[in-house]
Coordinates of C-alpha atoms and ligand atoms in Angstrom, one line a residue:
X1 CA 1.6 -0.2 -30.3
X2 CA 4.5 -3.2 -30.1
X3 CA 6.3 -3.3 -26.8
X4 CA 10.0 -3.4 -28.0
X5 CA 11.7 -3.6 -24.8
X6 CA 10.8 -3.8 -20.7
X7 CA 12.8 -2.0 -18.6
X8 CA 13.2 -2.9 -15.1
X9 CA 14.5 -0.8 -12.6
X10 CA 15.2 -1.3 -9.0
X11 CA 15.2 1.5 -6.8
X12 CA 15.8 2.4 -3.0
X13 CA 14.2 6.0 -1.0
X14 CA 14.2 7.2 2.2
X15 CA 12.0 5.9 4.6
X16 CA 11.4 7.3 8.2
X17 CA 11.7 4.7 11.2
X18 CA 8.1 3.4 11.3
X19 CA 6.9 1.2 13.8
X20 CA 4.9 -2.0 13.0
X21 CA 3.8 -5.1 14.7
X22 CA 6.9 -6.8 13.5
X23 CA 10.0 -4.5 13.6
X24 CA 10.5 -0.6 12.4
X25 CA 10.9 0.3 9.0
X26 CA 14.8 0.9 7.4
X27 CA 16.3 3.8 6.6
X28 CA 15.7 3.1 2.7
X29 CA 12.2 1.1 1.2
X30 CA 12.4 -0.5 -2.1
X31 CA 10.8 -0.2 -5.2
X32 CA 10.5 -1.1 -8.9
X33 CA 9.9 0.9 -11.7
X34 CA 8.8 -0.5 -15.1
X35 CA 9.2 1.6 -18.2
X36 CA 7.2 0.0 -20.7
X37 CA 9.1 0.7 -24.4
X38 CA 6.3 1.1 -27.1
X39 CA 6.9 1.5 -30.7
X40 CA 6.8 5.0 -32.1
X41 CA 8.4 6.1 -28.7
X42 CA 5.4 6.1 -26.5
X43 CA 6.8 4.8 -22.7
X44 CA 4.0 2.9 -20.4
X45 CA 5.2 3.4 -16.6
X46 CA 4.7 1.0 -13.9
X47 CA 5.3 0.1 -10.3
X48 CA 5.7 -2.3 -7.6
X49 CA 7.5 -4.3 -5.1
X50 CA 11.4 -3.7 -5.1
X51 CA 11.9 -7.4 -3.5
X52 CA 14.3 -9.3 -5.3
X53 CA 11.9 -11.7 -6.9
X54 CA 9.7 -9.6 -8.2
X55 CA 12.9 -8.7 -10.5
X56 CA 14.1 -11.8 -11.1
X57 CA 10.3 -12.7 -12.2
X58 CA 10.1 -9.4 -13.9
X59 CA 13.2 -10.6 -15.7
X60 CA 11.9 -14.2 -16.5
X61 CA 9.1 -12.8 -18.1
X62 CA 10.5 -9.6 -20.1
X63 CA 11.4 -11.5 -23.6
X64 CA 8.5 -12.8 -23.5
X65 CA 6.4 -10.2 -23.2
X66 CA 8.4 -7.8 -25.9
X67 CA 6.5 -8.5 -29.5
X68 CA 3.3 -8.2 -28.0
X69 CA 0.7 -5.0 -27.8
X70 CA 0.4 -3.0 -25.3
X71 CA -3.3 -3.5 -25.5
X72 CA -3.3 -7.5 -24.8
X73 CA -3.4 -7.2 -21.2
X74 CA -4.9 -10.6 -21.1
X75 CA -2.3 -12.2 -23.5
X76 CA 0.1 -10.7 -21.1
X77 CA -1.4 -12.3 -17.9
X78 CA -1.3 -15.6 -19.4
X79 CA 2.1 -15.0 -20.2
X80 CA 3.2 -14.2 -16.6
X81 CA 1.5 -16.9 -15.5
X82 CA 2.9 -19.5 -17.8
X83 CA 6.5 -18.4 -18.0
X84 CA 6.6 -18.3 -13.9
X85 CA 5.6 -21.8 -13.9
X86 CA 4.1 -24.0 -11.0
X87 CA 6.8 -23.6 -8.4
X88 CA 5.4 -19.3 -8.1
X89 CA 2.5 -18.6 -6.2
X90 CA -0.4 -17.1 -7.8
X91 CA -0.3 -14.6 -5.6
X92 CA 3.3 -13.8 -6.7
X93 CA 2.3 -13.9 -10.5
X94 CA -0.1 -11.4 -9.6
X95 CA 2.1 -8.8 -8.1
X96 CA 4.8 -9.3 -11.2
X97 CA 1.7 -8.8 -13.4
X98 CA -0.1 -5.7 -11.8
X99 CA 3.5 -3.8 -12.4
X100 CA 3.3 -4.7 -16.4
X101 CA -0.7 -3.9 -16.6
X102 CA -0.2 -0.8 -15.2
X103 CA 2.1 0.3 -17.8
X104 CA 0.2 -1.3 -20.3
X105 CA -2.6 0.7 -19.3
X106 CA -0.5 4.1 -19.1
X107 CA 1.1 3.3 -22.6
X108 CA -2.9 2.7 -23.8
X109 CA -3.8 6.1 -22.6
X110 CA -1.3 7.6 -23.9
X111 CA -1.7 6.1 -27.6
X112 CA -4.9 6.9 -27.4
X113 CA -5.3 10.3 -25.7
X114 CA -7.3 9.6 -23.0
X115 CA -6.7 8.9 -18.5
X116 CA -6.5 5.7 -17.5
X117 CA -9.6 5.7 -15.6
X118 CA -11.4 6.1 -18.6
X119 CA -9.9 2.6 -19.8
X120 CA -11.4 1.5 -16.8
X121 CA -15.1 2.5 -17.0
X122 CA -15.0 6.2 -16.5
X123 CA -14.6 8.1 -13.6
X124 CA -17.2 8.0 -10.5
X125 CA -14.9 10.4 -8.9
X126 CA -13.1 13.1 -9.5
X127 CA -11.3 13.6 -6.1
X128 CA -9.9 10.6 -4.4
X129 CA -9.8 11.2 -0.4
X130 CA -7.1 9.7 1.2
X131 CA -6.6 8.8 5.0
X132 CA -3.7 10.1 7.2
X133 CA -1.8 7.1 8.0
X134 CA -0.4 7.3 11.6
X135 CA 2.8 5.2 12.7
X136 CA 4.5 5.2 16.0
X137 CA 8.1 6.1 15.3
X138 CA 11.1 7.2 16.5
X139 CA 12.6 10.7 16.6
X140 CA 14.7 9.5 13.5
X141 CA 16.7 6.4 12.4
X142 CA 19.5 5.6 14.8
X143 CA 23.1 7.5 14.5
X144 CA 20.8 10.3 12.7
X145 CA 19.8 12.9 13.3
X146 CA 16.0 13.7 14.3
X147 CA 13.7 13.7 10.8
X148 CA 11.1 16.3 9.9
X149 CA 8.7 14.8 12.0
X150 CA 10.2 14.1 15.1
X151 CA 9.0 11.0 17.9
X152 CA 5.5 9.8 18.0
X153 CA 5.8 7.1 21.1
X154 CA 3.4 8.6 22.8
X155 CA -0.7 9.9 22.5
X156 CA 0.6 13.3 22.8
X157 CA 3.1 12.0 20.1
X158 CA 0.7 10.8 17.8
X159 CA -1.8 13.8 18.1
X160 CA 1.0 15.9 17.0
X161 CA 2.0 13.9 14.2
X162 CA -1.8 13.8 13.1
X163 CA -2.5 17.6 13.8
X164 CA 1.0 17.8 11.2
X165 CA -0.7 15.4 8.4
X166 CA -3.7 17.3 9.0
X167 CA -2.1 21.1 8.1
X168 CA 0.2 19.4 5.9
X169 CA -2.6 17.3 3.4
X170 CA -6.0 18.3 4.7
X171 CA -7.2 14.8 5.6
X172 CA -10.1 14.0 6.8
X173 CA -9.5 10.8 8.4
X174 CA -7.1 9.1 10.9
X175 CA -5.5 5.2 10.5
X176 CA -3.5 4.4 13.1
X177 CA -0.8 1.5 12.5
X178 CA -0.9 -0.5 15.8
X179 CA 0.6 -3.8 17.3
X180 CA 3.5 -2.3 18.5
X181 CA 2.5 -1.3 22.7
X182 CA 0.0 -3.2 24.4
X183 CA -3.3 -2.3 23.7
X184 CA -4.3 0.2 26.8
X185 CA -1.5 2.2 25.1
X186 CA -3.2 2.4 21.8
X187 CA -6.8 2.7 23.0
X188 CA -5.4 5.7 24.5
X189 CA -4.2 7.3 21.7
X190 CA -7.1 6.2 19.5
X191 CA -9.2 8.3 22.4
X192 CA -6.5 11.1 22.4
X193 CA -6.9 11.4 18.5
X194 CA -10.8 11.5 19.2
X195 CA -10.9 14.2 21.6
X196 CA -8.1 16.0 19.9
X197 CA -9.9 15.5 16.7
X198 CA -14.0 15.2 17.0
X199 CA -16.1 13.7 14.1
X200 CA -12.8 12.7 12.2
X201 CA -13.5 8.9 11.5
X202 CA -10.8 6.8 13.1
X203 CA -9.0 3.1 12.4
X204 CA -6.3 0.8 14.0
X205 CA -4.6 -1.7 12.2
X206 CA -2.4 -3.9 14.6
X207 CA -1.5 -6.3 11.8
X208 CA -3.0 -9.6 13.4
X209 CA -0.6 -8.1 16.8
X210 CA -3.5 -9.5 19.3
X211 CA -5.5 -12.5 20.7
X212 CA -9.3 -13.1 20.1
X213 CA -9.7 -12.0 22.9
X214 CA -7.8 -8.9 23.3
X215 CA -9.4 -7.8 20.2
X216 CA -12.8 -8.8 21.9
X217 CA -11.6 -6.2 24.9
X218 CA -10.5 -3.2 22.3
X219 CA -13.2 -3.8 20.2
X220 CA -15.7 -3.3 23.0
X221 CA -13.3 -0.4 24.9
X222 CA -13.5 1.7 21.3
X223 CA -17.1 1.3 20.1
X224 CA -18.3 4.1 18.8
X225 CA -14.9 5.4 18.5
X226 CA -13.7 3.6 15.7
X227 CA -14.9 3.5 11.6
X228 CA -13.2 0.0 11.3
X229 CA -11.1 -2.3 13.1
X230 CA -8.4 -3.6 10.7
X231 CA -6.7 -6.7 11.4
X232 CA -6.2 -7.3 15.1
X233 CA -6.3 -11.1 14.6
X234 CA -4.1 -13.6 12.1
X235 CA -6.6 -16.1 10.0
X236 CA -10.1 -15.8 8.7
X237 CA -11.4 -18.1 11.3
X238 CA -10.1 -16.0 14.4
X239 CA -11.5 -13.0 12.5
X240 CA -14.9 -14.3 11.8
X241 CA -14.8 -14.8 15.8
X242 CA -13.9 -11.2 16.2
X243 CA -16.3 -9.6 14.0
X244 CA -19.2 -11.5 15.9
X245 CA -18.9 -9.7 18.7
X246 CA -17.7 -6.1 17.1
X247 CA -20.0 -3.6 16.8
X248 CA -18.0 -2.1 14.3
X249 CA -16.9 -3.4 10.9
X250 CA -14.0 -5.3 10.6
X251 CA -11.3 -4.5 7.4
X252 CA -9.0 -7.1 6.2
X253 CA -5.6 -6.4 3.7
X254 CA -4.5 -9.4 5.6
X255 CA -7.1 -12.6 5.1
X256 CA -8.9 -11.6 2.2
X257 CA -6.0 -11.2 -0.4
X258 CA -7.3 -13.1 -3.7
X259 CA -9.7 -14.3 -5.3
X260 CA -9.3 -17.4 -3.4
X261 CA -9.1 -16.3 -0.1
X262 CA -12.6 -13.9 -1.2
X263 CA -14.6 -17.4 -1.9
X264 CA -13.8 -18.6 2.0
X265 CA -14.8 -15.2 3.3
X266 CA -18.4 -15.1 1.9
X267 CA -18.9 -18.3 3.7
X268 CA -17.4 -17.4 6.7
X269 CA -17.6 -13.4 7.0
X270 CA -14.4 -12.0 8.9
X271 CA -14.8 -8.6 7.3
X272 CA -17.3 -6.2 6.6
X273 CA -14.6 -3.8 5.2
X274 CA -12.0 -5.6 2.2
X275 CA -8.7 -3.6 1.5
X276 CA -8.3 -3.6 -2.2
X277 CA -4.7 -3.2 -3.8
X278 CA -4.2 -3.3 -7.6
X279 CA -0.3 -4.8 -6.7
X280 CA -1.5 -8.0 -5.2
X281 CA -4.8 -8.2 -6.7
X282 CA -3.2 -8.3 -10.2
X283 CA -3.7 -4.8 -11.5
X284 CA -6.2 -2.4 -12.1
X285 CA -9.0 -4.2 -13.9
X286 CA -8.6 -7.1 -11.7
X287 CA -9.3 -4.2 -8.9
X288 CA -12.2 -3.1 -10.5
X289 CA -14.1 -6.4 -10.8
X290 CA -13.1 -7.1 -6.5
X291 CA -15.0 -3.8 -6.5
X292 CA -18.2 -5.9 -7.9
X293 CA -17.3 -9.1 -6.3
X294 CA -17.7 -7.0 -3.1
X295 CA -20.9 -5.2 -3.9
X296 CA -22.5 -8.1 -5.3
X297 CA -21.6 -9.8 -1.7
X298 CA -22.5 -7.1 0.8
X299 CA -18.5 -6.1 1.8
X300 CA -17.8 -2.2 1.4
X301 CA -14.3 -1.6 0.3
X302 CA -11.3 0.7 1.2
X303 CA -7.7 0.7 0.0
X304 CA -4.2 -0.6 1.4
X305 CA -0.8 0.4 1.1
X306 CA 2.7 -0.2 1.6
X307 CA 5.7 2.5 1.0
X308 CA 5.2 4.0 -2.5
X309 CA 5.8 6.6 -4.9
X310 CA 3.7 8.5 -7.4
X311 CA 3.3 6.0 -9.9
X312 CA 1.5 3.9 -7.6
X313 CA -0.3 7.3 -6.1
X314 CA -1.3 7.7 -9.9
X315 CA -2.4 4.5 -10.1
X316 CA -4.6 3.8 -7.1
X317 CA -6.2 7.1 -7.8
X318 CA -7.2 5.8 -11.3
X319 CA -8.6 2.6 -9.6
X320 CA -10.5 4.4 -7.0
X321 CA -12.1 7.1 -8.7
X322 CA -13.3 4.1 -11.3
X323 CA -14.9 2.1 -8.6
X324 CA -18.3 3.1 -7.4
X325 CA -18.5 1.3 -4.4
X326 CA -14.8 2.4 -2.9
X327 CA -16.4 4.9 -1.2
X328 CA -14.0 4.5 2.1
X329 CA -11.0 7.1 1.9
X330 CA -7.9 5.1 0.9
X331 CA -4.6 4.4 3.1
X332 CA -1.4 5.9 1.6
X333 CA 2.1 5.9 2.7
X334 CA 3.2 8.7 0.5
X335 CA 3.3 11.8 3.0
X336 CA 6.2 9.7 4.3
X337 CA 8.0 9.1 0.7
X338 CA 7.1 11.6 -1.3
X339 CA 10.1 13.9 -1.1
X340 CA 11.9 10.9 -2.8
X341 CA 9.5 10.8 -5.8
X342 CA 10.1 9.3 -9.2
X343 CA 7.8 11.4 -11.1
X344 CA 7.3 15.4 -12.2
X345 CA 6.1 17.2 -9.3
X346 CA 2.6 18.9 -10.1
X347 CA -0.1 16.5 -11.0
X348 CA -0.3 14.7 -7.6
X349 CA -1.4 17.5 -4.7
X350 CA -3.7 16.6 -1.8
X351 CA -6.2 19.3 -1.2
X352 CA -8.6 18.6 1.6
X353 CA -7.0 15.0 2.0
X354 CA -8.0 14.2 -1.7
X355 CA -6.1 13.4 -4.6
X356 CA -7.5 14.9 -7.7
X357 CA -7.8 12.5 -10.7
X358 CA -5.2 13.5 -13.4
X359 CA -6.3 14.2 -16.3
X360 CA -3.7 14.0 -18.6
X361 CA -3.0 11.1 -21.2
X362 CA -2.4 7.5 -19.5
X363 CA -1.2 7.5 -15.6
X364 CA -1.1 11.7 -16.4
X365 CA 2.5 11.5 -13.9
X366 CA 5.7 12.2 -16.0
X367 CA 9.2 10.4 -15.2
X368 CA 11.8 12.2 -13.0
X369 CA 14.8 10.5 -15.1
X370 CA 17.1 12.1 -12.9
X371 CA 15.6 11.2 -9.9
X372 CA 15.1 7.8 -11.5
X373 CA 19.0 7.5 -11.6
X374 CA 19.5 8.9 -8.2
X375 CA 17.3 6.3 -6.4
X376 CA 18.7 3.6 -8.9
X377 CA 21.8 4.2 -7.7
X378 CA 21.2 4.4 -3.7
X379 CA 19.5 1.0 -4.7
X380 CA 22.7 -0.2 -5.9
X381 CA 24.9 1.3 -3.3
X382 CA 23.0 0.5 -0.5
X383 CA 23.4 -3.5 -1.0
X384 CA 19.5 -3.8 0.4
X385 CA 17.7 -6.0 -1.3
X386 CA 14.3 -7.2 0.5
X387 CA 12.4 -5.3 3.4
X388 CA 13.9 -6.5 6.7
X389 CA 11.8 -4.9 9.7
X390 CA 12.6 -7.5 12.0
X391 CA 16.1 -7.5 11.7
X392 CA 16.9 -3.4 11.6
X393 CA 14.6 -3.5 14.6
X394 CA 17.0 -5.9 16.5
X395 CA 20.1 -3.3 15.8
X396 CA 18.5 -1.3 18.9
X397 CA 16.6 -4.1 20.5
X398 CA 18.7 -7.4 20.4
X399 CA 15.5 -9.4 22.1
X400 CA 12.6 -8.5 19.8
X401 CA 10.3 -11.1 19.2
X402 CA 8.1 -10.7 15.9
X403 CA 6.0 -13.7 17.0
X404 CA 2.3 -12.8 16.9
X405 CA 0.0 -12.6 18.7
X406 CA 2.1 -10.5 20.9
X407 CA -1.1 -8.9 23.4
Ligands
LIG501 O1 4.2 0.0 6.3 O2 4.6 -0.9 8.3 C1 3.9 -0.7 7.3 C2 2.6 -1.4 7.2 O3 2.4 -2.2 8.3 C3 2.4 -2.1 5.9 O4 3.5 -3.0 5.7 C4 1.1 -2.9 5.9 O5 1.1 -3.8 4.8 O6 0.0 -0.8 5.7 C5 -0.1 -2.1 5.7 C6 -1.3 -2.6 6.3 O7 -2.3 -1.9 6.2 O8 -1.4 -3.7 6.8
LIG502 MG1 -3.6 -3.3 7.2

């Protein structure tokens, strides 16, 4: 149960042009992948940001961590935190560490026989339903040509790309990501989704695009439209001020991100809904116990995401179906991804928008080495080496402003 080596690989997958409140997303998003080496041959998978530090801390920390066994997860935290030193957020430690405790955690299934959700409590779950996540976007990166789901600028746009998700993955919800037209724009889609789709809940997420008051007006223009309202204002103060007024909940994957920022929020209340996500929370355990925080302070919880592949899919379904009170369907990027994946197709279906626990040892997802190679090598070829919204989005629009709050 010695880890005898960590190995860390970068990789790069297409990503379709989505729209956000600051920029549009590139044609490739990057990942990491973590291959956990275990004596006796067993192989722990992980994943997480592709941003440069992450590797470089991934890197500072991989000596280190070799020797150990794969079943001190707390050894290894204190590790990461130590070797990263004072100068690295905690925030950043956490990220770096989530990546090594999810492997951990597959490698410790699969010594001992069992899905990781078990190592987490058992299983509350055995279905995980997942939301539809919506994005304005263009008809396909610029100087290609149009992707396989064409231009969503638009309600009629957007209805289309939901009534796809919908056939495609069965789900049962709708989050739209907004901030990118002024706000009668998106109100009117959020009411064209509505009518086109009745009793589906509904959420907007204009990543902190608007003022108070703007998010005072759409607040009051979509009650009783929308399930939450996620982030239309930067800062826990401005939120608070916001959710006053709402008569909906508010969710947060933007002001309530750690432990720290969870102690200011039962004071102050911005949220009724916290986004959990194992990658900046510091892994799955650390996910589970938010889960208690939450329920032990009156805030119901839901999931974020950011562009991912299956290992993360596996992952976050293992978390979820753990956690009693994550009752909200989660966000996932994948329909977008997944034709990129790093793992065995098979395990990870959506039927009826829901993700079915695995089942198998660990994480239950298998490698793709191949396709593991293939994206290692875009990664290298491509040169990319952060996310860079804001400046792919000023290739086609020289003027763009990612100041917020932009409405
Ligand atoms: O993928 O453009 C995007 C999203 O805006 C993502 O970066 C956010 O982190 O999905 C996320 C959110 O809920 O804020
Ligand atoms: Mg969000």
């Amino acid at each position: 149960m010695r880890i005898t080596d960590v190995v860390v690989t970068p990789i790069a997958f297409a990503d379709p042009p989505l729209l956000n409140s600051t920029g549009v997303h590139e044609p490739l998003a990057l990942r990491t992948v973590v291959q956990l080496v275990v004596d006796g041959g067993v192989v722990g998978l992980g994943e997480g940001s592709g941003e440069r530090d992450v590797l470089d801390h991934l890197e500072a920390v991989r000596t280190a961590i070799v020797g150990r066994s794969v079943f001190e997860t707390g050894l290894i935290e204190s590790i990461v935190f130590s070797k990263l030193g004072p100068d690295v957020s905690a925030m950043r430690k956490r990220r770096v560490f989530s990546i090594l405790e999810v492997a951990c955690l597959d490698a410790q299934g699969k010594l001992l026989g069992v899905p990781v959700v078990d190592l987490l409590g058992g299983a509350v779950r055995s279905w995980i339903p997942y939301s539809a996540y919506l994005f304005y976007k263009w008809a396909g990166h610029p100087d290609a040509e149009p992707d396989e789901w064409g231009a969503a600028l638009d309600p009629a746009g957007l209805v289309a790309q939901a009534r796809r998700m919908v056939e495609l993955f069965g789900f049962g919800s709708l989050k739209l990501k907004g901030g990118v037209f002024p706000p009668d724009e998106e109100i009117a889609a959020i009411r064209a989704l509505a009518d086109a789709f009745p009793g589906l809940p509904l959420r907007i997420d204009p990543n902190g695009a608007w003022s108070v008051e703007t998010s005072h007006r759409v607040a009051s223009e979509l009650s009783g439209v929308l399930e939450y309202l996620e982030d239309p204002v930067l800062g826990m103060d401005a939120m608070a001020e916001v959710a006053a007024r709402a008569s909906m909940p508010l969710a947060t994957n933007m002001c309530v991100v750690s432990v720290e920022t969870f102690a200011e929020a039962v004071t102050k209340y911005p949220v009724g809904v916290v986004l959990s996500d194992h990658h900046y929370w510091g892994g799955l355990r650390h996910t589970r116990e938010l889960g208690a925080l939450c329920d032990t302070f009156g805030l119901a919880m839901s999931m974020h995401s950011n562009s991912h592949l299956g290992i993360s899919l596996a992952a976050m379904t293992h978390v979820a179906a753990a956690t009693p009170n994550l009752a909200y369907a989660c966000d996932t990027h994948y329909p977008w991804n997944r034709h990129d994946d790093v793992v065995q197709p098979g395990v990870l279906r959506f039927v009826d928008g829901a993700v079915p626990v695995p089942t198998g040892p660990g994480l239950g997802v298998e490698l793709d080495p191949d396709a593991l190679d293939r994206l290692h090598r875009q990664y290298v070829d491509s040169g990319r080496r952060s996310r860079q919204d804001t400046v792919y989005m000023r290739r086609v629009q020289p003027d763009y402003d990612p100041t917020l709050p932009r409405f």
